[in-house]
C-alpha cells in the first residue's frame, strides 16, 4: 500500500515507525513530518491543516490510505474531502470529530445517550455563566466550547478563578471564536487515565489505557502542557475496569453516533476519571494521545496497518490485536522554557548511542536536520521510550536513554510513572 501519515509530532513518528514495519507498506510519506520521521518516511512540506494541499498530494501520488494524526485536519474535514476524492483514510469525518471539536455538542451527546460524565451547563452569555458559578461554588471546571490547543480548560479552585476564566474566554477573547461559548462543569474526583479504542462506525475494540503527566514539573506541579510523559498499561485500568469503560462509555458512544447519523470511525480517546462510582468521561479526543501513542505502539505485537484499514473499512468485528507483555514508558524532552517561550535551533547530540540502549526507542516531535547536526525546533522535541517487564524497568531504560542524550538546551521531568512505580512497589 502507498500510505500518507499527516502530522509532525512524536505521535506521528510512532505511527510512521509502526506502519513502516508492516509488510503491507510499500511506500510511506509523512506531511510535514520531522527529522526523525525522515528515517521512516519521505517527508513532504505540506502543513497538517492544509486540507486541499493534502488531498492534491494524495491524488497525485495515488495514495491508497491516509492516516491522520492530529485533530485539526479531522475537524476541518480532511477525511470527508479524501473520501470525496476516492481515497480511504483513518479517522472520523468532520461531523463525528465534533466529539472533540465542540465540548458543548459532546456533552449534549452524552446526556442524550446516558454516557456517564460530569454534570454541565452551556453558556453564550458571560453574566449567566458568572451567576451559575456563584450559585454552584468551587471547585468547578470552565471549558471553551471549541479547540484551544489544550489550553481551554480551567479547573478552578475558587469562584473568583472560575469567573476570571469565564471573562478571559468570553469577554477578553483569549481563545477567539473557540471561547465565545463555554461549558461549566462539575468537578470530578478520582484518578485520571487515557483509554483508547479503535472504532469502525459500528464496532469497537479496546487498545487499552495509558496515563500521562500533563504538568511541566516533577511531582505534577507547574503549568499544564501537551503532556510530559506517559506509560502504558495504566495500573488503575485493570481488565475489569477496561471492560466497564468499553461497556459504559465506548460502546454506547459508537452506538449513539450511529443512531444520530454520524457513525464514528477512527481511534476514540476517552479521558476518564476513575472514582468511587466507577469510570466517568472527562473528554473525548478523536485521535491518539501524544505522548500516549508512543507508549501504546511500543507495546503492539500485531501489525498496526490492517487494524487501521479495518477501522476505515468497517471490519473490526472479531478483529484481534496482540500485545507484548511489557510496560512502555515515554519521557518527553522539551526545550528549556516550555510551555512558555523557548529557544529554537539548539543542537542535540548522542541520539544514535541512546537509541542503541536496551529497550529504548526515540521518537522525534520537533527536530530538523542541518547538515549532520540535529536541531530542536519545537517545544516538545523528543519522546524517549523505554520498554521493560515492569514500570520500574521501563522507567530505568527510558531515563538511561535520556541520560545518553547530550542536549544542554533541553529538559525533562525525572519522575514519569511515579504513581505506577509506587503502586508496583506496594504490591511487591
Ligand atoms: P481536557 O482538556 O478536557 O482534557 O481537560 C484538561 C484537564 O483538566 C483534564 O485532563 C483533567 O485533569 C482536568 N479536568 C477536565 N475536566 C474536569 C472535570 N470535570 N473534573 C476534574 N478535572 C477535570
Ligand atoms: N496527552 C494528551 C493528549 O494528547 O491530548
XYZ file of C-alpha atoms and ligand atoms in Angstrom:
456
model
C 0.000 0.000 0.000
C 1.006 3.611 -0.590
C 0.437 5.428 2.680
C 0.442 9.046 3.815
C 0.628 9.960 7.504
C -0.457 13.514 8.387
C 1.257 15.363 11.255
C 4.704 16.165 12.620
C 4.839 15.174 16.281
C 6.056 12.274 18.377
C 2.675 10.624 17.858
C 3.142 10.697 14.093
C 6.714 9.418 14.393
C 5.415 6.468 16.408
C 2.670 5.827 13.824
C 5.198 6.000 10.958
C 7.578 3.691 12.840
C 4.815 1.094 13.303
C 3.397 1.457 9.781
C 6.855 1.273 8.155
C 7.343 -2.099 9.874
C 4.268 -3.529 8.135
C 4.938 -5.847 5.176
C 1.858 -4.272 3.561
C 3.530 -0.856 3.428
C 5.218 -0.297 0.059
C 5.722 3.456 0.205
C 5.329 5.844 3.144
C 5.112 9.645 3.182
C 4.579 11.992 6.077
C 3.278 15.563 5.785
C 5.007 17.578 7.070
C 6.975 15.146 9.302
C 10.232 15.952 11.087
C 13.898 14.907 11.058
C 13.238 11.701 12.991
C 10.267 10.731 10.849
C 12.534 11.134 7.800
C 14.195 7.830 8.791
C 10.882 6.028 8.209
C 9.029 8.084 5.613
C 9.562 10.589 2.834
C 8.650 13.946 4.381
C 6.644 16.341 2.223
C 6.336 20.021 3.133
C 2.536 20.280 3.362
C 1.072 21.588 6.620
C -1.191 19.219 8.556
C -4.123 21.639 8.268
C -3.690 22.309 4.527
C -6.651 20.138 3.553
C -6.614 20.981 -0.159
C -2.837 20.547 -0.396
C -3.022 17.123 1.265
C -5.863 15.934 -0.976
C -3.997 17.116 -4.085
C -0.826 15.322 -2.968
C -2.688 12.093 -2.173
C -4.324 12.159 -5.599
C -1.095 12.954 -7.461
C 0.813 10.140 -5.728
C -2.054 7.622 -5.924
C -2.019 7.206 -2.152
C -4.113 4.213 -1.032
C -4.553 5.144 2.602
C -4.137 8.296 4.687
C -3.594 8.143 8.461
C -4.448 11.441 10.158
C -2.585 12.133 13.421
C -3.815 15.475 14.850
C -7.371 16.715 15.500
C -7.240 19.904 13.444
C -7.410 18.333 9.962
C -10.105 15.919 11.195
C -12.254 18.791 12.462
C -11.593 20.609 9.167
C -12.996 17.644 7.230
C -9.855 16.119 5.692
C -11.298 12.605 5.838
C -14.525 13.747 4.103
C -12.552 15.536 1.372
C -10.365 12.469 0.825
C -13.444 10.223 0.659
C -14.940 12.517 -1.974
C -11.712 12.056 -3.949
C -11.999 8.274 -3.585
C -9.147 7.983 -1.081
C -9.514 5.883 2.054
C -8.454 7.421 5.356
C -8.142 6.579 9.049
C -10.069 8.928 11.325
C -13.538 10.429 11.677
C -15.195 12.863 9.288
C -15.825 16.443 10.398
C -19.321 15.770 11.782
C -18.095 12.930 14.027
C -14.968 14.896 15.002
C -17.313 17.275 16.858
C -16.874 14.844 19.768
C -13.586 16.722 20.279
C -14.248 19.894 18.285
C -17.213 21.088 20.360
C -17.365 20.321 24.077
C -20.979 21.519 24.233
C -22.015 19.159 21.436
C -20.169 16.309 23.129
C -21.872 16.960 26.480
C -25.330 17.065 24.870
C -24.498 13.827 23.048
C -23.513 12.131 26.342
C -26.689 13.381 28.026
C -28.845 12.011 25.159
C -27.195 8.608 25.279
C -26.725 8.120 29.022
C -22.919 8.176 28.955
C -21.541 8.890 32.447
C -19.813 12.267 32.562
C -19.658 15.425 34.709
C -22.859 17.477 35.085
C -22.708 20.647 32.962
C -24.331 23.788 31.587
C -23.588 25.550 28.278
C -23.318 29.359 28.143
C -23.104 32.030 25.453
C -23.785 34.861 27.928
C -20.952 35.650 30.393
C -23.288 37.061 33.075
C -25.395 33.889 33.095
C -22.177 31.846 33.400
C -20.912 34.003 36.307
C -24.269 33.697 38.092
C -24.191 29.909 37.683
C -20.663 29.716 39.120
C -21.608 31.951 42.074
C -24.641 29.777 42.802
C -22.740 26.483 42.493
C -19.412 27.319 44.182
C -15.955 25.798 43.671
C -14.211 23.583 42.728
C -15.732 23.908 39.292
C -14.434 23.493 35.742
C -14.653 26.071 32.927
C -14.058 24.935 29.320
C -14.107 26.739 25.996
C -16.504 25.082 23.570
C -14.057 24.926 20.653
C -10.487 23.708 20.186
C -7.982 25.828 22.122
C -4.765 23.839 21.633
C -5.205 22.127 25.006
C -5.371 25.455 26.880
C -9.114 25.962 27.034
C -9.752 24.179 30.353
C -9.523 25.759 33.808
C -10.070 23.600 36.878
C -10.967 26.444 39.248
C -10.472 26.002 42.977
C -12.310 29.250 43.786
C -15.306 31.148 42.428
C -13.016 34.098 41.577
C -10.745 31.876 39.498
C -13.739 30.449 37.627
C -15.075 33.940 36.927
C -11.640 35.040 35.702
C -11.648 32.057 33.302
C -15.134 32.958 32.037
C -14.049 36.567 31.473
C -10.800 35.591 29.723
C -12.642 33.369 27.243
C -15.917 35.241 26.721
C -15.013 38.888 27.283
C -11.230 39.011 26.712
C -11.437 36.741 23.666
C -8.322 34.813 24.786
C -9.309 31.862 22.570
C -11.011 33.718 19.746
C -14.151 32.057 18.419
C -13.422 28.861 20.369
C -14.268 30.720 23.607
C -17.448 32.502 22.504
C -19.363 29.623 24.034
C -18.277 27.836 27.203
C -19.215 24.776 29.206
C -19.202 24.929 33.002
C -18.805 21.506 34.557
C -18.984 19.645 37.817
C -15.521 18.820 39.237
C -14.810 15.087 39.111
C -12.637 13.355 41.705
C -10.502 10.270 41.180
C -7.526 9.062 39.172
C -7.298 10.017 35.520
C -6.482 7.654 32.666
C -6.459 7.824 28.871
C -8.428 4.988 27.288
C -8.181 4.146 23.575
C -10.477 2.157 21.306
C -10.467 1.580 17.567
C -13.911 2.105 16.043
C -15.296 1.322 12.602
C -18.682 3.050 12.763
C -20.356 0.012 14.302
C -17.842 -1.980 16.336
C -15.086 -1.061 18.741
C -12.025 -2.884 20.025
C -10.022 -1.834 23.059
C -6.442 -0.654 22.681
C -6.137 -0.398 26.432
C -5.119 2.509 28.604
C -2.245 4.824 29.342
C -1.633 7.583 31.844
C 0.096 10.823 31.042
C 1.637 13.630 33.060
C 0.247 16.995 31.990
C 2.102 19.308 34.393
C 5.548 20.538 33.438
C 7.239 19.972 36.802
C 8.237 16.993 38.949
C 5.544 15.941 41.423
C 2.876 17.060 38.905
C 3.446 20.763 39.616
C 3.581 23.883 37.436
C 1.635 24.810 34.321
C -0.204 22.373 32.066
C 1.492 21.135 28.895
C 0.570 18.881 25.989
C 1.998 16.020 28.075
C 5.458 15.474 29.589
C 5.402 11.694 29.643
C 3.158 8.644 29.628
C 3.114 4.955 30.368
C 1.010 2.014 29.310
C -0.679 -0.113 30.533
C -2.257 2.050 33.237
C -2.373 0.124 36.526
C -5.644 1.887 37.509
C -7.358 0.356 34.448
C -7.278 -3.370 35.125
C -9.155 -5.850 32.915
C -12.432 -5.343 34.812
C -12.181 -1.542 34.570
C -11.316 -1.739 30.860
C -14.430 -3.870 30.321
C -16.559 -1.294 32.181
C -15.137 1.570 30.107
C -15.883 -0.349 26.914
C -19.448 -1.207 28.095
C -20.382 2.093 29.768
C -18.586 4.660 27.601
C -17.110 3.378 24.317
C -19.863 1.069 23.010
C -22.736 3.442 23.922
C -20.809 6.200 22.122
C -20.330 4.162 18.954
C -23.997 3.083 19.046
C -25.170 6.643 19.785
C -23.123 8.176 16.978
C -24.523 5.600 14.586
C -28.073 6.256 15.779
C -27.515 10.021 15.357
C -26.384 9.517 11.758
C -22.703 10.360 12.374
C -21.021 6.947 12.604
C -17.680 7.183 14.375
C -14.588 5.718 12.705
C -11.007 6.042 13.857
C -9.498 5.998 17.304
C -11.673 7.151 20.176
C -9.584 8.550 23.024
C -11.638 8.779 26.192
C -10.121 10.771 29.045
C -11.711 9.068 32.052
C -11.805 9.798 35.759
C -11.843 6.605 37.799
C -13.647 7.448 41.017
C -15.526 5.612 43.728
C -18.583 5.123 41.496
C -16.571 3.860 38.525
C -15.393 5.466 35.305
C -16.726 8.851 34.186
C -15.864 10.565 30.955
C -13.834 13.798 31.181
C -13.467 14.404 27.478
C -13.270 12.710 24.105
C -10.465 13.177 21.627
C -10.821 11.906 18.077
C -7.146 10.994 17.661
C -4.368 9.206 19.507
C -2.887 10.954 22.544
C 0.574 12.410 22.377
C 2.704 11.046 24.122
C 0.324 8.157 24.955
C 0.547 6.871 21.362
C 4.307 6.430 21.627
C 3.841 4.134 24.654
C 0.897 2.252 23.113
C 2.522 1.383 19.779
C 5.696 0.304 21.592
C 3.630 -2.482 23.162
C 1.875 -3.614 19.999
C 2.947 -7.006 18.646
C 0.441 -7.187 15.768
C 0.832 -5.308 12.514
C -0.888 -1.942 13.089
C -1.776 -1.322 9.451
C -4.544 -3.940 8.963
C -6.182 -2.628 12.147
C -6.218 0.961 10.884
C -7.554 -0.165 7.499
C -10.229 -2.342 9.162
C -11.372 0.742 11.104
C -11.832 2.646 7.859
C -13.494 -0.339 6.134
C -15.994 -1.139 8.909
C -14.392 -4.535 9.502
C -13.330 -4.505 13.146
C -15.862 -7.119 14.251
C -13.849 -10.111 15.511
C -10.615 -8.241 14.808
C -7.951 -9.223 17.314
C -4.762 -7.405 18.235
C -1.892 -8.996 20.130
C 0.157 -7.044 22.637
C 3.628 -7.629 24.017
C 3.663 -8.421 27.705
C 5.683 -5.311 28.552
C 5.272 -1.886 30.085
C 6.222 1.070 27.894
C 7.130 4.425 29.405
C 7.788 7.625 27.440
C 9.696 10.636 28.765
C 9.206 13.856 26.829
C 12.286 16.044 26.410
C 11.315 19.654 25.821
C 13.169 22.882 25.036
C 14.030 24.854 28.193
C 11.250 27.371 28.833
C 8.422 25.160 27.507
C 5.414 25.561 27.865
C 6.360 29.253 27.881
C 8.750 30.899 25.424
C 11.697 28.691 24.456
C 14.768 28.877 22.272
C 14.786 27.191 18.870
C 17.744 25.759 16.990
C 19.768 24.305 19.887
C 21.826 21.251 18.965
C 21.066 17.719 20.167
C 23.873 15.120 20.272
C 24.088 11.478 21.278
C 20.816 10.284 19.748
C 22.469 7.361 17.945
C 24.060 5.960 21.101
C 20.869 6.472 23.123
C 18.755 4.578 20.573
C 21.065 1.528 20.820
C 20.459 1.049 24.558
C 18.325 -1.980 25.524
C 14.570 -1.414 25.242
C 14.986 2.196 24.063
C 13.242 3.889 21.136
C 13.475 7.602 20.438
C 10.597 9.316 18.677
C 11.097 12.845 17.400
C 8.493 15.555 17.899
C 10.216 18.825 16.996
C 13.528 18.358 15.201
C 15.155 19.435 11.956
C 18.410 18.234 10.405
C 21.002 20.814 9.427
C 23.879 19.108 7.633
C 24.843 16.329 10.023
C 23.527 18.225 13.035
C 20.185 17.589 14.725
C 18.448 20.757 15.897
C 15.498 21.279 18.239
C 12.694 23.220 16.552
C 9.683 22.783 18.834
C 8.547 22.913 22.455
C 8.199 19.184 22.934
C 11.175 17.814 20.996
C 11.791 14.117 21.773
C 9.742 11.224 23.167
C 12.244 8.864 24.724
C 10.557 5.499 25.244
C 11.683 2.523 27.309
C 10.079 -0.909 27.464
C 10.555 -3.426 30.258
C 8.904 -6.148 32.288
C 7.857 -3.698 34.998
C 7.154 0.022 35.224
C 10.379 0.393 37.153
C 12.414 -1.333 34.419
C 10.712 0.611 31.604
C 11.372 3.826 33.537
C 15.042 2.960 34.161
C 15.537 2.202 30.461
C 13.830 5.394 29.322
C 15.959 7.514 31.667
C 19.160 5.652 30.677
C 18.435 6.760 27.099
C 17.587 10.304 28.249
C 20.926 10.464 30.067
C 22.787 9.358 26.932
C 21.353 12.329 25.024
C 23.535 15.418 25.120
C 21.207 18.399 24.804
C 22.040 21.382 27.018
C 19.033 23.283 25.604
C 16.542 20.669 26.788
C 14.977 19.351 29.978
C 12.589 16.633 31.092
C 10.701 15.551 34.171
C 12.624 12.981 36.231
C 9.583 11.250 37.756
C 7.464 9.983 34.852
C 5.485 6.964 36.088
C 5.952 7.739 39.807
C 2.431 6.749 40.731
C 2.654 3.423 38.891
C 6.089 2.675 40.386
C 4.715 3.341 43.872
C 1.787 1.043 43.163
C 4.135 -1.657 41.842
C 6.391 -1.349 44.910
C 3.350 -1.503 47.210
C 2.314 -4.786 45.628
C 5.798 -6.286 45.504
P -9.328 18.423 28.911
O -8.604 19.382 28.014
O -10.795 18.407 28.774
O -8.655 17.066 28.922
O -9.033 18.937 30.388
C -7.722 19.112 30.839
C -7.600 18.516 32.202
O -8.458 19.179 33.115
C -8.027 17.062 32.273
O -7.024 16.199 31.876
C -8.369 16.922 33.738
O -7.184 16.736 34.501
C -8.946 18.268 34.078
N -10.405 18.222 34.018
C -11.187 18.493 32.954
N -12.495 18.356 33.255
C -12.542 18.010 34.565
C -13.613 17.743 35.489
N -14.908 17.821 35.129
N -13.290 17.418 36.748
C -11.988 17.357 37.143
N -10.950 17.611 36.334
C -11.201 17.922 35.053
N -1.595 13.707 26.061
C -2.902 14.204 25.959
C -3.364 14.481 24.609
O -2.805 14.066 23.611
O -4.393 15.150 24.488
